[in-house]
Coordinates of C-alpha atoms in Angstrom, one line a residue:
M24 CA 1.1 55.1 -59.3
D25 CA -0.2 51.6 -58.7
I26 CA 3.3 50.4 -57.9
L27 CA 3.8 53.1 -55.3
I28 CA 0.5 52.3 -53.7
K29 CA 1.3 48.6 -53.6
Q30 CA 4.7 49.3 -52.1
F31 CA 3.1 51.6 -49.5
L32 CA 0.6 49.1 -48.5
K33 CA 3.2 46.4 -48.4
T34 CA 5.4 48.5 -46.2
K35 CA 2.4 49.3 -43.9
K36 CA 1.5 45.6 -43.8
T37 CA 5.0 44.7 -42.8
K38 CA 5.1 47.3 -40.1
A39 CA 1.7 46.2 -38.8
E40 CA 2.8 42.5 -38.8
N41 CA 6.0 43.5 -37.0
F42 CA 4.1 45.6 -34.5
L43 CA 1.6 42.7 -33.8
K44 CA 4.5 40.3 -33.5
T45 CA 6.1 42.7 -31.0
C46 CA 2.8 42.5 -29.1
G47 CA 2.8 38.7 -29.2
I48 CA -0.1 38.5 -31.7
P49 CA -1.2 36.1 -32.9
D50 CA 1.3 33.7 -31.4
K51 CA 0.4 34.6 -27.7
L52 CA -3.2 35.6 -28.2
F53 CA -4.8 32.3 -27.3
C54 CA -2.8 31.9 -24.1
R55 CA -3.5 35.5 -23.2
L56 CA -7.3 35.5 -23.7
V57 CA -8.0 32.0 -22.3
G58 CA -5.7 32.5 -19.4
F59 CA -7.5 35.7 -18.3
Y60 CA -10.8 34.1 -18.9
F61 CA -9.9 31.4 -16.3
W62 CA -8.6 34.1 -14.0
V63 CA -11.8 36.2 -14.2
S64 CA -14.0 33.0 -13.9
G65 CA -12.1 32.1 -10.8
M66 CA -12.6 35.5 -9.2
E67 CA -16.3 35.2 -9.9
I68 CA -16.4 31.9 -8.1
L69 CA -14.7 33.5 -5.1
S70 CA -17.2 36.4 -5.2
A71 CA -20.1 33.9 -5.4
R72 CA -18.8 32.0 -2.4
K73 CA -18.7 35.1 -0.3
Q74 CA -22.4 35.5 -1.1
N75 CA -23.0 31.8 -0.2
L76 CA -24.1 31.2 -3.8
D77 CA -23.6 27.6 -4.9
I78 CA -22.2 27.8 -8.4
I79 CA -23.3 24.4 -9.4
S80 CA -26.8 23.8 -8.0
K81 CA -27.7 27.5 -8.3
W82 CA -26.1 28.0 -11.7
K83 CA -29.0 30.1 -13.1
D84 CA -28.6 32.5 -10.2
F85 CA -24.9 32.6 -10.8
V86 CA -25.4 33.5 -14.5
E87 CA -27.9 36.3 -13.6
Q88 CA -25.7 37.6 -10.8
F89 CA -22.6 38.2 -12.9
S90 CA -22.6 40.3 -16.1
F91 CA -21.3 38.5 -19.1
G92 CA -20.3 41.8 -20.6
G93 CA -18.4 42.6 -17.5
K94 CA -16.5 39.3 -17.8
I95 CA -15.6 40.1 -21.4
F96 CA -14.4 43.5 -20.4
W97 CA -12.1 42.2 -17.7
V98 CA -10.7 39.5 -20.0
I99 CA -9.9 42.1 -22.7
F100 CA -8.5 44.5 -20.2
G101 CA -6.2 41.8 -18.7
A102 CA -5.2 40.8 -22.2
F103 CA -4.4 44.5 -23.1
V104 CA -2.3 44.9 -19.9
A105 CA -0.4 41.7 -20.8
T106 CA 0.1 42.9 -24.3
M107 CA 1.6 46.2 -23.1
I108 CA 3.9 44.3 -20.7
Y109 CA 5.0 42.0 -23.4
F110 CA 5.5 44.8 -25.9
G111 CA 7.6 46.8 -23.4
S112 CA 9.8 43.8 -22.5
V113 CA 10.5 43.1 -26.2
K114 CA 11.3 46.8 -26.9
K115 CA 13.7 46.9 -23.9
Q116 CA 15.2 43.6 -25.0
Y117 CA 14.1 41.6 -21.9
D118 CA 13.0 38.8 -24.2
D119 CA 15.5 36.4 -22.6
F120 CA 13.9 36.9 -19.2
A121 CA 11.5 33.9 -18.9
I122 CA 8.9 35.8 -16.9
F123 CA 8.4 38.3 -19.6
K124 CA 9.1 35.9 -22.5
Y125 CA 6.5 33.4 -21.3
L126 CA 4.2 35.7 -19.5
D127 CA 1.1 34.5 -21.5
E128 CA 1.9 30.8 -20.9
I129 CA 2.3 31.6 -17.2
V130 CA -1.1 33.4 -17.2
L131 CA -2.7 30.4 -18.8
A132 CA -1.1 27.9 -16.5
T133 CA -1.8 29.8 -13.3
G134 CA -5.3 30.7 -14.5
V135 CA -6.2 27.1 -15.1
I136 CA -4.9 26.1 -11.6
F137 CA -6.6 29.1 -9.9
F138 CA -10.0 28.4 -11.6
S139 CA -9.8 24.7 -10.9
C140 CA -8.9 25.2 -7.2
C141 CA -11.6 27.8 -6.7
L142 CA -14.1 25.4 -8.2
M143 CA -13.0 22.4 -6.2
W144 CA -12.6 24.2 -2.9
K145 CA -14.7 22.3 -0.3
N146 CA -16.2 20.3 -3.1
D147 CA -15.4 16.6 -3.0
N148 CA -17.6 15.6 -6.0
F149 CA -15.4 12.9 -7.5
Y150 CA -16.9 13.1 -11.0
L151 CA -16.7 16.9 -11.1
C152 CA -13.1 16.6 -10.0
M153 CA -12.2 14.2 -12.8
G154 CA -13.8 16.5 -15.3
V155 CA -12.1 19.6 -14.1
M156 CA -8.8 17.7 -13.9
A157 CA -9.1 16.5 -17.5
I158 CA -9.7 20.0 -18.8
A159 CA -6.8 21.4 -16.8
I160 CA -4.5 18.7 -18.2
V161 CA -5.3 19.8 -21.7
F162 CA -4.6 23.5 -21.1
M163 CA -1.6 22.9 -18.9
S164 CA 0.0 20.6 -21.5
Y165 CA -0.5 23.3 -24.1
A166 CA 0.9 26.1 -21.9
I167 CA 4.0 24.2 -20.5
G168 CA 4.7 22.7 -24.0
R169 CA 5.4 26.2 -25.3
I170 CA 8.1 26.9 -22.7
R171 CA 11.6 26.0 -23.8
Q172 CA 13.5 23.5 -21.7
T173 CA 16.3 25.9 -20.9
S174 CA 13.9 28.4 -19.5
F175 CA 12.0 25.8 -17.6
E176 CA 15.1 24.5 -15.9
K177 CA 16.8 27.9 -15.4
L178 CA 15.9 28.1 -11.7
S179 CA 18.7 26.8 -9.5
N180 CA 18.3 23.6 -7.5
F181 CA 18.9 25.6 -4.3
S182 CA 16.1 28.0 -5.1
A183 CA 13.9 25.2 -6.1
G184 CA 14.6 23.5 -2.8
I185 CA 13.6 26.6 -0.9
V186 CA 10.3 26.8 -2.7
I187 CA 9.7 23.1 -2.1
F188 CA 10.6 23.4 1.6
L189 CA 8.2 26.3 2.1
I190 CA 5.3 24.6 0.4
A191 CA 5.9 21.4 2.4
I192 CA 6.0 23.4 5.6
G193 CA 2.8 25.1 4.7
M194 CA 1.1 21.8 3.9
T195 CA 2.4 20.3 7.2
I196 CA 0.9 23.2 9.2
F197 CA -2.4 22.9 7.4
L198 CA -2.6 19.1 8.0
A199 CA -1.5 19.5 11.7
I200 CA -4.0 22.2 12.5
T201 CA -7.0 20.7 10.8
S202 CA -6.3 17.1 12.1
V203 CA -5.9 18.4 15.6
M204 CA -9.2 20.4 15.3
H205 CA -10.8 17.2 14.0
Y206 CA -9.9 15.7 17.4
K207 CA -10.8 18.8 19.4
I208 CA -14.4 18.9 18.1
F209 CA -14.8 15.3 19.3
W210 CA -14.9 13.7 15.9
T211 CA -12.3 11.1 16.6
N212 CA -13.3 7.7 17.9
C213 CA -11.9 4.8 20.0
Y214 CA -11.0 3.2 16.7
D215 CA -8.5 4.3 15.7
M216 CA -7.5 7.2 18.0
G217 CA -8.4 6.1 21.5
I218 CA -6.5 2.8 21.2
F219 CA -3.3 4.6 20.2
V220 CA -3.6 7.3 22.9
Q221 CA -3.8 4.6 25.5
M222 CA -1.1 2.5 23.8
F223 CA 1.4 5.5 23.9
H224 CA 0.4 6.1 27.5
S225 CA 1.5 2.6 28.2
L226 CA 4.7 2.9 26.1
A227 CA 5.7 6.2 27.7
N228 CA 5.0 5.1 31.3
H229 CA 5.4 1.3 31.4
F230 CA 7.4 0.6 28.2
T231 CA 4.7 -1.8 27.1
A232 CA 1.9 -1.3 24.5
V233 CA -0.9 -2.6 26.7
T234 CA -4.4 -1.4 25.9
T235 CA -7.8 -2.2 27.3
C236 CA -10.1 -0.4 24.9
E237 CA -8.9 -2.3 21.9
R238 CA -10.1 -5.8 22.8
D239 CA -12.0 -4.9 26.0
D240 CA -9.2 -6.4 28.2
F241 CA -5.6 -6.0 29.0
L242 CA -3.7 -6.9 25.8
S243 CA -0.6 -5.6 24.1
H244 CA -1.2 -4.0 20.8
F245 CA 1.8 -5.9 19.5
Y246 CA -0.3 -9.0 19.7
I247 CA -2.5 -7.5 17.0
H248 CA 0.0 -5.6 14.9
A249 CA 3.8 -6.0 15.0
S250 CA 4.3 -2.2 14.9
Y251 CA 7.5 -2.0 17.0
I252 CA 8.4 1.3 15.2
Y253 CA 6.2 3.0 17.8
Y254 CA 9.0 2.9 20.3
L255 CA 10.8 5.6 18.2
L256 CA 7.9 8.0 18.9
A257 CA 7.4 7.0 22.6
P258 CA 10.1 9.5 23.9
I259 CA 8.3 12.4 22.2
Y260 CA 5.0 11.3 23.6
K261 CA 6.6 11.1 27.1
L262 CA 7.6 14.7 26.8
F263 CA 4.3 15.8 25.3
P264 CA 1.7 13.3 26.6
K265 CA -1.3 14.5 24.6
P266 CA -3.3 13.0 21.7
E267 CA -2.5 16.1 19.7
T268 CA 1.2 15.0 19.7
L269 CA 0.3 11.9 17.7
L270 CA -1.6 13.8 15.1
I271 CA 1.1 16.4 14.7
A272 CA 3.7 13.7 14.5
Q273 CA 1.6 11.9 11.8
T274 CA 1.5 14.9 9.6
I275 CA 5.3 15.5 9.9
L276 CA 5.9 11.8 9.1
A277 CA 3.5 12.0 6.1
M278 CA 5.3 15.0 4.7
G279 CA 8.8 14.0 5.8
G280 CA 9.5 12.0 2.7
I281 CA 9.9 15.2 0.7
I282 CA 13.5 15.5 1.8
P283 CA 14.8 12.2 0.3
L284 CA 12.5 12.6 -2.7
Y285 CA 14.1 15.9 -3.4
L286 CA 17.5 14.3 -3.3
I287 CA 16.4 11.4 -5.5
A288 CA 14.8 13.7 -8.1
K289 CA 17.9 15.9 -8.2
K290 CA 20.1 12.8 -8.6
H291 CA 17.9 11.8 -11.6
N292 CA 18.6 15.1 -13.3
Y293 CA 15.3 16.9 -12.6
K294 CA 16.1 20.6 -12.6
G295 CA 14.4 23.9 -11.9
F296 CA 10.6 23.9 -12.2
G297 CA 10.7 20.2 -13.2
L298 CA 12.3 19.5 -9.8
I299 CA 9.6 21.6 -8.1
A300 CA 6.9 19.8 -10.0
V301 CA 8.1 16.3 -8.9
C302 CA 8.1 17.3 -5.3
M303 CA 4.7 19.1 -5.7
I304 CA 3.3 15.7 -6.8
Y305 CA 4.4 14.3 -3.4
I306 CA 3.2 17.3 -1.4
F307 CA -0.3 17.3 -2.9
Y308 CA -0.8 13.6 -3.5
S309 CA -4.1 12.8 -2.0
G310 CA -2.9 9.4 -0.9
L311 CA -0.6 11.1 1.5
L312 CA -3.0 13.8 2.7
A313 CA -6.4 12.2 3.1
P314 CA -5.4 9.4 5.5
C315 CA -4.1 12.1 8.0
F316 CA -7.7 12.7 8.9
Y317 CA -8.5 9.2 9.9
D318 CA -7.1 9.4 13.4
F319 CA -3.6 8.0 13.8
H320 CA -1.9 4.9 12.4
E321 CA 1.5 3.2 12.1
N322 CA 1.4 3.5 8.3
A323 CA 2.2 7.2 8.7
F324 CA 5.8 6.2 9.2
L325 CA 6.0 4.7 5.7
P326 CA 6.3 7.8 3.5
T327 CA 9.4 9.1 5.4
L328 CA 11.0 5.6 5.9
L329 CA 10.2 4.3 2.4
F330 CA 11.7 7.3 0.6
W331 CA 14.8 7.2 2.7
L332 CA 15.0 3.5 1.9
I333 CA 14.6 4.3 -1.8
Y334 CA 17.2 7.0 -1.5
A335 CA 19.6 4.6 0.1
M336 CA 19.0 2.1 -2.7
D337 CA 19.1 4.7 -5.4
S338 CA 22.4 6.2 -4.1
R339 CA 24.0 2.8 -3.5
K340 CA 24.4 3.6 0.2
Y341 CA 24.3 0.0 1.3
I342 CA 24.6 0.4 5.1
L343 CA 21.8 2.9 5.1
F344 CA 19.9 0.5 2.8
Y345 CA 20.0 -2.3 5.4
I346 CA 19.2 0.1 8.3
M347 CA 16.1 1.6 6.5
A348 CA 15.0 -1.9 5.4
G349 CA 15.0 -3.0 9.0
L350 CA 13.0 0.1 10.2
V351 CA 10.4 -0.3 7.4
C352 CA 9.9 -4.0 8.5
L353 CA 9.2 -2.7 12.1
V354 CA 6.3 -0.6 10.9
K355 CA 3.9 -3.5 10.6
E356 CA 3.8 -7.2 9.9
D357 CA 3.0 -6.6 6.2
A358 CA 5.6 -3.9 5.7
P359 CA 8.3 -6.4 4.6
L360 CA 6.4 -6.7 1.3
Y361 CA 7.6 -3.1 0.5
V362 CA 11.2 -4.1 1.3
M363 CA 11.1 -7.3 -0.7
C364 CA 9.6 -5.6 -3.8
L365 CA 12.1 -2.8 -3.7
A366 CA 15.0 -5.1 -3.2
M367 CA 13.9 -7.3 -6.1
Y368 CA 13.6 -4.2 -8.3
F369 CA 17.2 -3.3 -7.2
F370 CA 18.4 -6.8 -8.1
F371 CA 17.2 -6.5 -11.7
E372 CA 18.1 -2.8 -12.1
E373 CA 21.6 -3.1 -10.8
K374 CA 24.0 -4.7 -13.3
S375 CA 27.1 -5.0 -11.1
R376 CA 28.0 -7.6 -8.5
K377 CA 26.5 -5.3 -5.9
R378 CA 23.1 -6.6 -7.0
F379 CA 23.5 -9.4 -4.4
H380 CA 22.4 -6.9 -1.8
G381 CA 19.0 -7.0 -3.3
I382 CA 18.7 -10.7 -2.9
I383 CA 20.0 -10.6 0.7
I384 CA 17.6 -7.9 1.8
S385 CA 14.7 -9.6 0.0
I386 CA 15.5 -12.9 1.7
L387 CA 15.9 -11.3 5.2
S388 CA 12.7 -9.3 4.9
G389 CA 10.9 -12.4 3.6
I390 CA 12.1 -14.5 6.6
Y391 CA 11.1 -11.7 9.0
F392 CA 7.6 -11.6 7.3
Y393 CA 7.2 -15.3 7.7
L394 CA 8.3 -15.4 11.3
I395 CA 6.3 -12.4 12.5
T396 CA 3.1 -13.5 10.7
S397 CA 3.5 -17.0 12.0
W398 CA 4.0 -15.7 15.6
L399 CA 0.9 -13.4 15.3
T400 CA -1.1 -16.3 13.9
K401 CA -0.1 -18.6 16.8
Y402 CA 0.0 -16.2 19.7
G403 CA -1.7 -13.1 18.6
D404 CA -4.6 -11.9 16.5
G405 CA -3.1 -13.0 13.2
K406 CA -5.9 -15.3 12.3
M407 CA -8.5 -12.6 12.7
M408 CA -6.4 -10.1 10.7
A409 CA -5.8 -12.6 7.9
S410 CA -9.4 -13.5 7.7
T411 CA -10.5 -9.8 7.8
R412 CA -8.0 -8.5 5.3
F413 CA -7.7 -11.6 3.1
G414 CA -11.0 -13.2 3.8
N415 CA -11.8 -13.5 0.0
L416 CA -8.6 -15.5 -0.4
T417 CA -8.8 -17.6 2.7
I418 CA -10.3 -21.1 2.9
N419 CA -8.9 -22.1 6.3
S420 CA -8.0 -19.3 8.7
D421 CA -5.5 -21.6 10.4
S422 CA -3.4 -21.7 7.3
G423 CA -2.3 -18.1 7.7
F424 CA -0.5 -16.2 4.9
A425 CA 1.1 -19.3 3.6
G426 CA -2.3 -20.7 2.8
I427 CA -3.3 -17.4 1.1
I428 CA -0.2 -17.6 -1.2
K429 CA -1.1 -21.2 -2.0
N430 CA -4.6 -20.2 -2.9
I431 CA -3.4 -17.4 -5.2
L432 CA -1.0 -19.7 -7.0
S433 CA -3.6 -22.5 -7.3
N434 CA -6.2 -20.3 -8.9
P435 CA -4.7 -17.2 -10.5
S436 CA -8.0 -16.6 -12.5
Y437 CA -9.8 -15.8 -9.3
F438 CA -7.0 -13.6 -8.1
F439 CA -7.0 -11.6 -11.3
S440 CA -10.8 -11.1 -11.0
L441 CA -10.2 -9.2 -7.7
L442 CA -7.9 -6.5 -9.2
I443 CA -10.5 -4.0 -10.4
Q444 CA -14.0 -4.2 -9.0
E445 CA -16.8 -1.7 -8.7
N446 CA -15.9 -0.7 -5.1
S447 CA -12.2 -0.2 -6.1
S448 CA -12.6 1.5 -9.5
K449 CA -13.1 4.9 -7.9
F450 CA -10.0 4.4 -5.7
F451 CA -8.0 3.3 -8.8
M452 CA -8.9 6.6 -10.5
Q453 CA -8.3 8.7 -7.4
T454 CA -4.8 7.3 -6.9
L455 CA -3.6 7.0 -10.5
A456 CA -5.5 9.6 -12.7
C457 CA -3.7 12.5 -11.0
L458 CA -0.4 10.6 -11.8
L459 CA -1.5 10.4 -15.4
F460 CA -1.2 6.6 -15.1
L461 CA 2.6 7.2 -15.6
P462 CA 3.6 4.5 -13.2
F463 CA 2.5 2.0 -15.8
M464 CA 4.3 3.7 -18.7
T465 CA 7.5 1.7 -19.0
K466 CA 9.0 -1.0 -21.1
K467 CA 11.2 -2.1 -18.2
I468 CA 9.1 -5.0 -16.9
Y469 CA 11.2 -5.4 -13.7
R470 CA 9.9 -2.0 -12.5
F471 CA 6.5 -3.6 -11.9
W472 CA 7.9 -5.1 -8.8
L473 CA 7.1 -1.7 -7.3
I474 CA 3.4 -2.0 -8.3
I475 CA 2.9 -5.3 -6.4
P476 CA 2.2 -3.7 -3.0
Y477 CA -0.5 -1.5 -4.6
V478 CA -2.1 -4.4 -6.4
I479 CA -2.1 -6.6 -3.3
M480 CA -2.6 -4.2 -0.4
N481 CA -5.1 -2.0 -2.1
L482 CA -6.8 -3.6 -5.0
V483 CA -6.9 -7.3 -4.0
V484 CA -7.4 -6.7 -0.3
G485 CA -9.8 -3.8 -1.0
S486 CA -12.1 -6.1 -3.1
G487 CA -13.2 -7.7 0.2
Y488 CA -12.0 -5.3 2.9
H489 CA -13.3 -2.0 1.5
Y490 CA -11.2 0.2 3.8
A491 CA -8.1 -0.8 1.8
S492 CA -9.5 0.6 -1.4
E493 CA -10.7 4.0 0.0
I494 CA -8.3 6.9 -0.2
G495 CA -9.3 8.3 3.2
Y496 CA -7.7 5.4 5.1
Q497 CA -4.1 4.6 5.9
Y498 CA -3.6 1.7 3.5
I499 CA -2.4 4.1 0.7
F500 CA 0.4 5.7 2.7
G501 CA 3.1 3.2 1.6
T502 CA 1.8 2.1 -1.8
G503 CA 1.4 5.7 -2.9
C504 CA 5.1 6.3 -2.3
F505 CA 6.0 3.5 -4.7
L506 CA 3.6 4.9 -7.3
I507 CA 5.3 8.3 -7.1
Y508 CA 8.7 6.8 -7.4
M509 CA 7.7 4.8 -10.5
L510 CA 6.4 8.0 -12.0
L511 CA 9.8 9.7 -11.4
L512 CA 11.6 6.7 -12.9
N513 CA 9.5 6.4 -16.0
C514 CA 9.5 10.1 -16.7
K515 CA 13.3 10.1 -16.3
D516 CA 13.6 7.9 -19.4
M517 CA 11.9 10.4 -21.6
L518 CA 13.3 13.5 -23.4
A519 CA 13.7 16.4 -21.0
H520 CA 11.1 18.6 -22.6
K521 CA 8.4 15.9 -22.5
R522 CA 9.4 14.9 -19.0
N523 CA 8.9 18.5 -17.8
I524 CA 5.5 18.7 -19.4
L525 CA 4.3 15.4 -17.8
V526 CA 5.5 16.1 -14.3
T527 CA 4.1 19.6 -14.3
V528 CA 0.8 18.5 -15.6
S529 CA 0.7 15.6 -13.0
A530 CA 1.5 18.1 -10.3
T531 CA -1.4 20.3 -11.4
A532 CA -3.7 17.3 -11.4
C533 CA -2.5 16.4 -7.8
I534 CA -3.2 20.0 -6.7
I535 CA -6.7 19.9 -8.1
T536 CA -7.5 16.5 -6.5
A537 CA -6.1 17.6 -3.2
F538 CA -8.3 20.7 -3.2
S539 CA -11.3 18.5 -3.8
L540 CA -10.6 15.9 -1.2
V541 CA -8.8 17.9 1.6
S542 CA -9.8 21.6 1.4
G543 CA -13.1 20.8 3.1
K544 CA -11.2 19.7 6.2
I545 CA -10.8 23.4 7.1
N546 CA -14.3 23.1 8.4
F547 CA -12.9 21.4 11.5
Y548 CA -11.0 24.5 12.3
E549 CA -14.0 26.8 11.5
R550 CA -16.3 24.6 13.6
Y551 CA -14.1 24.8 16.6
Q552 CA -13.7 28.6 16.3
E553 CA -17.4 29.0 16.3
K554 CA -17.7 27.9 20.0
P555 CA -14.3 27.1 21.6
E556 CA -15.7 27.5 25.1
Y557 CA -18.2 24.7 24.4
Y558 CA -15.5 22.2 23.6
Q559 CA -13.2 23.4 26.4
N560 CA -16.0 22.8 28.8
L561 CA -16.4 19.2 27.6
E562 CA -12.6 18.7 28.1
E563 CA -12.7 20.2 31.6
C564 CA -15.6 18.0 32.5
L565 CA -13.8 14.8 31.4
A566 CA -10.6 15.9 33.1
T567 CA -12.3 15.6 36.5
I568 CA -12.3 11.8 36.2
P569 CA -9.5 10.5 38.4
E570 CA -6.6 9.1 36.4
N571 CA -6.4 5.9 38.4
A572 CA -10.1 5.0 37.8
S573 CA -11.4 2.5 35.3
V574 CA -13.8 4.2 32.9
A575 CA -16.3 3.0 30.3
A576 CA -16.9 5.7 27.7
A577 CA -18.7 6.3 24.5
T578 CA -16.5 5.9 21.4
W579 CA -16.0 9.6 20.6
I580 CA -15.2 10.3 24.3
V581 CA -12.5 7.6 24.6
P582 CA -9.7 9.5 22.8
H583 CA -10.0 12.4 25.3
I584 CA -9.6 10.3 28.4
A585 CA -7.4 7.4 27.2
N586 CA -4.3 8.6 29.0
R587 CA -4.9 6.0 31.7
D588 CA -4.3 2.4 32.4
E589 CA -7.9 1.4 32.2
I590 CA -10.3 2.8 29.6
Y591 CA -13.0 0.7 27.9
L592 CA -15.3 1.3 25.0
F593 CA -18.9 1.4 26.0
D594 CA -21.0 0.2 23.1
K595 CA -23.9 -2.2 22.2
N596 CA -21.8 -5.2 23.5
D597 CA -22.2 -3.9 27.1
F598 CA -25.9 -4.6 27.1
T599 CA -27.7 -7.9 28.0
R600 CA -30.5 -8.9 25.6
D601 CA -33.4 -11.3 25.5
S602 CA -34.1 -13.8 22.8
E603 CA -35.8 -11.1 20.7
N604 CA -32.7 -8.8 21.0
N605 CA -34.4 -6.4 23.3
I606 CA -32.1 -4.7 25.9
T607 CA -32.7 -6.1 29.4
G608 CA -29.8 -4.6 31.3
L609 CA -26.1 -3.8 31.5
L610 CA -23.5 -6.5 31.4
N611 CA -21.2 -6.5 34.4
I612 CA -22.5 -3.2 35.5
Q613 CA -20.2 -3.0 38.5
R614 CA -17.1 -3.6 36.4
Y615 CA -16.2 0.1 35.9
D616 CA -15.7 2.9 38.4
F617 CA -17.0 5.6 36.0
Y618 CA -19.3 5.8 33.0
A619 CA -18.8 8.7 30.6
L620 CA -21.8 8.9 28.4
N621 CA -23.1 10.9 25.5
Y622 CA -26.6 12.4 26.1
K623 CA -27.3 12.1 22.4
D624 CA -26.5 8.4 22.1
E625 CA -29.3 6.1 21.1
N626 CA -29.6 4.2 24.4
A627 CA -28.3 7.0 26.7
S628 CA -31.5 7.4 28.7
L629 CA -31.9 3.6 29.1
T630 CA -28.3 3.3 30.3
I631 CA -28.8 6.1 32.8
S632 CA -31.8 4.4 34.3
Y633 CA -29.9 1.1 34.8
L634 CA -26.9 2.9 36.3
E635 CA -29.1 4.8 38.8
Q636 CA -30.9 1.6 39.7
A637 CA -27.4 0.1 40.6
G638 CA -26.6 3.0 42.8
Y639 CA -24.4 5.0 40.4
E640 CA -24.6 8.8 40.9
I641 CA -24.0 11.7 38.7
F642 CA -20.4 12.8 39.1
N643 CA -20.2 15.6 36.5
Q644 CA -21.9 16.8 33.3
A645 CA -21.3 19.5 30.7
E646 CA -23.2 21.3 28.0
N647 CA -26.1 18.9 28.0
H648 CA -23.8 16.6 26.1
I649 CA -21.7 14.7 28.5
I650 CA -22.8 13.0 31.7
I651 CA -20.5 11.1 34.0
Y652 CA -21.6 8.5 36.6
V653 CA -19.5 7.2 39.5
S654 CA -19.8 3.9 41.2
P655 CA -21.0 3.9 44.9
D656 CA -18.0 1.7 45.7
Y657 CA -15.3 3.9 44.3
Q658 CA -12.9 5.2 46.9
F659 CA -11.5 8.7 46.1
S660 CA -7.9 9.3 46.9
E661 CA -7.2 11.8 49.6
N662 CA -4.8 13.6 47.3

């Protein structure tokens, strides 16, 4: 009798174990429960946001608002549904279909991303972002690590390309709309939007790059920066002569590198979701997104040009290699550094006789760098730029970049002390933590040629010139591309399964960081939609100023009327002062035909009184915000 009972119990136990195994228990239970916990928590955050309930500062109200029992119910309910789906797929022998087979891992991975993005939406708290990202890395590593390589790479490269293309298009549209709205709500300034609007007006109409608002006089922008690449964009601006054209072009250029990156990753045997993950790192990398909201800059050309340069080198297309190297050098006077470093990497990486192309390109770009910086130092604004950017490495401004190199080699200890400082440590984490510091994970020392631009242009320059070590400025556009390429190279050397885990986790970290830094920019769109007539009235008021007139304007007005030959920044330098720094009048008051002022500026009322004393009259005004004065000597055209 005892034997029969034991056999019965053993049979029942075996059946129960088989049944539970068929339901994915206990193997899938952790992913299932934790995944739905993150999904439910994310939904609660969305619900709280609709009620304008801050989930961090008002955390007590949040806890009282949402029933803990209700959360447990929905987690168990979701887990039960997933169990039934998994059970049905096994019974119907769908276990080879990855969506069913790895349903729970997918629930956990997507749940972590969903919860993290909901939490970081319009929340740029750096420390919270780092904490959330660290937690997400742990769970994503666990979830992706349970998926077999064959299933992870099952998606065809063509299908992966379609997914990547659609996501890149979506990001481009988001960046374009929000950056244009940033302009339309009058949040852009003379520096660095107004100067480029006027410069492109000059390029499109006179084939020169003359500006007046940049240095308060007629001066070619090319005497300040050797950015001859702007001529490529001039025909487009000629067809669409609006500031919005520059901002839209910038977002396209920032995202344009995704095409060569896709080709490079595919060549290095990234497949399926691994290929998508590598490209997602690029699309959501904050170093390529955040700078799009600081007006317009030549560095925006770098992501597209650099990755085509990398593609040409990587694919051994030598003619294209030379062409793209030349185009990169035309972006800015310091851009040859990218070419030199990439060419030297190629020289050490290539083992055949073709490596001499690396030396040739490096020498040519080095010669160009020396000639153009010497020319700017002698005839242009090179001394000021060198002292501003490399002031902490400059003894004599007349020595230029050659003197800077000499100082570095003479005292390397001081140079090394500049690499990581308090003001650059946050930037270091923002740019590398989401890449899991993988650009440094290599035994091939020659690859560190690709790190040199980041070290010099961001860390060293940023130690004295803080803009270079802030992620919201344009100085990360190019160096960030090299960091992403180094990640791709270093992960390529690993086993396929480990590589897929790392690039997917890095892509997740990039998405979370992007949501933290960039999602709040949608406020620009929302702000404009609240009162579009108000901003349209401001534009219409400014449009009444004749195009042939010389205008002095407040900094945030300049970009909106800079499509003219003479536009000047009206600021504190336009006042005369006594020995105690008290304002006594306006400097060269009759110099401008029109003054476009902001009612809300600090010295607006004082300026208005001086203008009226000089005979200037009100020409137009709008929304108690803008007031325009015209000179009594200005002669209006009969047309």
